[in-house]
Every structure is written in C-alpha cells, then in structure tokens.
Backbone as a ProteinNet text record, in pm:
[ID]
protein_1_A
[PRIMARY]
XXXXXXXXXXXXXXXXXXXXXXXXXXXXXXXXXXXXXXXXXXXXXXXXXXXXXXXXXXXXXXXXXXXXXXXXXXXXXXXXXXXXXXXXXXXXXXXX
[TERTIARY]
11809.9	11852.1	11993.9	12079.9	12174.3	12140.2	12018.5	12028.5	11962.2	11859.7	11853.4	11968.4	12033.3	12134.5	12281.6	12279.7	12461.9	12420	12299.8	12241.7	12184.1	12214.3	12139.8	12260.5	12377.7	12527.1	12600.5	12581.5	12616.6	12544.1	12443.6	12368.8	12412	12420.8	12491.5	12604.4	12705.6	12852.6	12863.7	12807.9	12796.9	12738.9	12632.8	12595	12675.3	12725.7	12786.8	12907.9	12988.9	13097.9	13101.2	12958.3	12927.9	12904.5	12849	12768.6	12964.3	12958.6	13071.1	13167.9	13195.4	13296.3	13231.2	13103.6	12988.8	12995.2	12976.3	13013.3	13111.6	13264.7	13344.5	13436.7	13300.4	13361.8	13271.3	13193.2	13047.4	13140.4	13243.3	13341.8	13253.7	13233.6	13123.7	13284.2	13263.7	13388.9	13254.7	13414.5	13398.7	13256.9	13151.2	13098.6	12967	12939.6	12897.1	12846.5	12942.5	13043.3	12942.4	12998.9	12943.7	12807.5	12765.1	12606.9	12541.3	12560.6	12485.8	12498	12652.1	12677.7	12560.2	12557.9	12469.1	12338.4	12310.6	12165.4	12125.7	12206.4	12172.6	12170.1	12299.8	12356	12177.7	12120.9	12053.8	11886.6	11848.4	11729.1	11609.4	11435.8	11348.3	11273.4	11409.4	11393	11203.6	11258	11122.5	10954.9	10971.7	10890.5	10872.8	10929.6	10887.3	10821.7	10876.7	10861.6	10722.6	10729.5	10574	10441.9	10508.8	10406.8	10382.5	10486.9	10455.8	10450.8	10437.9	10409.4	10216.9	10195.9	10066	9960	10001.2	9980.7	9985	10121.1	10065.3	10109	10099.6	10144.3	10195.6	10180.6	10413.7	10414.5	10394.3	10392.8	10460.4	10433.6	10429.4	10544.2	10659.1	10768.1	10814.6	10747.2	10796	10783.6	10733.1	10762.7	10854.5	10970.2	11055.5	11154.3	11159.4	11276.6	11244.6	11143.8	11169.9	11240.1	11220.4	11324.3	11468.6	11547.8	11644.4	11696.5	11646.6	11720.8	11811.6	11718.6	11791	11894.3	11923.1	11968.4	12050.9	12043.3	12214.8	12258.3	12128.8	12215.5	12264.5	12284.2	12346.4	12439.2	12459.7	12565.2	12727.8	12652.2	12744.8	12742.3	12626.4	12626.7	12800.1	12823	12885.2	12966.1	13044.2	13152.7	13187.9	13117.4	13076.8	13117.8	13158	13189.7	13366.3	13385.6	13550.9	13559.8	13488.8	13547.1	13595.5	13392.4	13423.5	13520.8	13546.5	13675.4	13776.6	13858.7	13920	13946.2	13838.9	13812.7	13895.5	13814	13837.7	13927.8	14083.4	14208.1	14283.6	14265.1	14258.2	14275.8	14118.7	14100.6	14042.6	14055.3	14006.6	14151.9	14186.8	14327.8	14314.8	14259.8	14315.2	14201.7	14161.5	13957.6	14049	13975.4	13963.2	13919.8
7728.1	7733.4	7827.3	7810.6	7903.7	8064.7	8057.3	8176.7	8249.6	8191.4	8249.6	8321.4	8188.3	8157.4	8299.3	8280.3	8365.4	8516.7	8537.6	8754.7	8708.9	8597	8626.2	8650.1	8602.6	8573.8	8673.9	8723.1	8898.4	8942.1	8963.7	9175.5	9054.2	8946.1	8966.5	9021.6	8922.4	8994.8	9148.3	9225.7	9316.7	9437.8	9406.9	9489.7	9494.4	9406.6	9356.4	9428.1	9397.2	9523.5	9651.3	9667	9802.2	9877.9	9770.4	9863.9	9852.3	9744.3	9768.4	9867.1	9955.7	10077.6	10135.4	10164.9	10282.7	10285.6	10156.9	10200.5	10184.8	10178.2	10223	10410.8	10429.7	10586.5	10683	10592.7	10746.1	10733.7	10623.3	10641.4	10526.4	10455.3	10350.9	10254.1	10232.4	10073.8	9977.6	9874.7	9721.5	9624.9	9623.3	9616	9656.3	9763.2	9819.7	9802.5	9824.4	9749.1	9694.4	9525.8	9420.1	9466	9428.7	9424.4	9537.8	9610.3	9679.3	9658.5	9562.6	9463.3	9383.8	9227.4	9174.9	9197.5	9294.1	9338.7	9411	9418.4	9475	9397.9	9287	9207.2	9101.6	9051.3	8943.8	8978.6	8872	8869.8	8892.6	8838.2	8848.3	8697.8	8599.2	8464.4	8343	8416.1	8282.7	8380.5	8493.1	8567	8572.7	8570.5	8519.1	8441.1	8338.2	8222.1	8170.5	8191.1	8209.2	8273.9	8418	8468	8389.4	8361.5	8254.5	8112.8	8080.1	7913.9	7898	8078.7	8099.6	8146.8	8223.9	8240.4	8231.8	8131.7	8057.9	7944.6	7922.6	7726.4	7631.5	7586.3	7501	7430.7	7471.9	7390.8	7464.4	7559.6	7697.7	7769.7	7821.9	7883.7	7935.1	8027	8124.8	8088.5	8015.7	7891.7	7870.5	7781.9	7749.5	7863.2	7949.6	8057.9	8133.4	8101.8	8151.9	8111.1	7969.4	7841.6	7873.4	7827.4	7892.1	8014.1	8116.8	8169.6	8127	8076.3	8060.2	7941.8	7850.3	7821.2	7839.4	7940.5	8028.3	8092.7	8201	8284	8283	8153.5	8100.4	8067.8	7995.3	7979.6	8091.4	8180	8294.3	8408.9	8388.8	8495.2	8424.1	8259.9	8252	8255.7	8250.6	8309	8458	8542.1	8611.8	8720.1	8556.4	8608.6	8504.5	8491.8	8526.8	8616.3	8691.2	8818.5	8948.9	8936.3	9077.9	8997.8	8894.8	8891.4	8946.8	8890.5	8956.4	9132.3	9165.7	9356	9380.3	9322.8	9353.7	9364.4	9260.3	9283	9356.2	9415.2	9505.2	9598.4	9663.6	9773.8	9802.7	9687.2	9811.5	9712.1	9679.1	9668.8	9684.2	9862.3	9856	9924.5	9892.4	9879.8	9687.6	9747	9713.3	9535.5
5748.2	5885.7	5891.6	5801.4	5846	5755.3	5711.7	5695.7	5764.5	5871	6018.1	6097.1	6124.1	6218.6	6179.3	6032.2	6060.4	6076.1	5977.7	6054.2	6206	6295.9	6464.3	6464	6400.2	6492.1	6478.7	6347.6	6329.8	6435.6	6434.8	6525.5	6633.9	6717.2	6834.6	6881	6779.4	6789.9	6773.8	6666.5	6641	6751.5	6760.4	6870.4	7014.3	7088.4	7200.2	7124.2	7082.6	7053.6	7052.3	7005.9	6964	7073.9	7161.9	7375.4	7395.2	7373.5	7462.8	7446.4	7347.6	7302.9	7290.3	7275.9	7352.5	7496.9	7601.1	7730.1	7760.6	7691.7	7761.4	7711.9	7606.1	7534.4	7647.8	7690.8	7815.8	7963.5	7908.5	8130.8	8168	8115.2	8175.8	8336.9	8418.3	8431.7	8337.6	8361.5	8331.6	8399.6	8521.4	8474.6	8477.3	8434	8390.4	8193.9	8171.8	8038.7	7980.5	8064.4	8066.1	8121.6	8169	8191.3	8052.2	7983.1	7903.2	7758.8	7758.7	7609.2	7598.9	7749.4	7766.5	7688.8	7759.9	7771.3	7593	7560.8	7423.4	7299.5	7327.5	7208.9	7253.2	7387	7371.9	7335.9	7330.5	7240.8	7401.4	7281.8	7360.4	7332.9	7277.7	7227.7	7322.6	7395.1	7474.9	7454.8	7424.7	7394.7	7182.6	7198.9	7000.3	6993.9	7044.9	7016	7069.9	7156.5	7268.2	7131.9	7065.4	6978.4	6874	6773.5	6691.3	6698.1	6816.9	6763	6820.3	6925.1	6924	6780	6744.3	6566.8	6493	6440.1	6362.1	6377.4	6482.8	6496.4	6548.9	6540.3	6597.5	6445.2	6328.8	6243.7	6105.2	6126.8	6064.1	6072.1	5952.6	5928.4	6043.3	6117.4	6123.9	6271.7	6336.7	6454.2	6465.6	6316.9	6332.4	6365.4	6259.2	6325.2	6452.2	6530.2	6601.9	6711.9	6681.9	6778.6	6752.8	6641.4	6577.1	6653.4	6736.6	6766	6875.8	6976	7081.7	7112	7002.7	6952.6	6921.6	6885.8	6787.9	6949.6	6968.1	7109.7	7169.1	7317	7413.8	7400.2	7275	7213.8	7140.9	7152.5	7090.5	7214.5	7278.2	7471.9	7474.3	7526	7558.4	7616	7423.1	7312.2	7365.9	7414.1	7424	7493.8	7661.2	7828.1	7767.8	7702.2	7672.1	7622	7509.1	7438.8	7580.6	7669.6	7759.1	7905.8	7923.1	8007.7	7899.5	7793.2	7736.8	7750.8	7716.9	7742.2	7867.7	8020.2	8125.2	8093.2	8106.9	8100.7	8012.1	7905	7860.9	7908	7886.5	7885.1	8054.7	8096.3	8279.7	8339.6	8336.4	8382.4	8535	8618.2	8710.7	8771	8713.5	8840.7	8928.6	9038.8	9127.9	9120.2
[MASK]
++++++++++++++++++++++++++++++++++++++++++++++++++++++++++++++++++++++++++++++++++++++++++++++++

C-alpha cells in the first residue's frame, strides 16, 4: 500500500505547489490560484475505480490500487487547504 500511497502524496503536493506558483507568476488572484491548484492536484479516482473494477474485477490488484487513491487524496487535499490559506495570508494579503 505504501508503494502506491507515497508517490500519490508526493504528486498531490508537487502539483499543488507548482500550480500555485505558476498561477501567481501569471498574475492570477488568490481565488483563481487556489482553484487552479486544487484542480491540478486532484484526480478523477472515482472514474479510475469504476474502470479498474469493471475491466479487471473486484479482486484484482489494479482495482485495489485504484481504491488507495481516494484514501490518500482526500486527507492530502484537506491538508493543502491549510497551505492555501497560509499562501493567502503570505502572498495575497492586499486582496479584498
């Protein structure tokens, strides 16, 4: 399970941070930067689970791997909310 969870966690954090930085550099306000970052960091695991179970069956390793995604994604994105709020205070303090 850790072989699946750790790379996913790294992916969420890196995509979020890079997207936030790029949107800030492009001149986006906080609302747009946060929206872009969460969209870039999140995945369509619900679709992946449905496809993996439909194609490989419920007892296959691919289906198990697809189920791990949301178990990592949800807490990771909740944690990134705190990062986003910190960025708002730090880099977007002058906004409304």
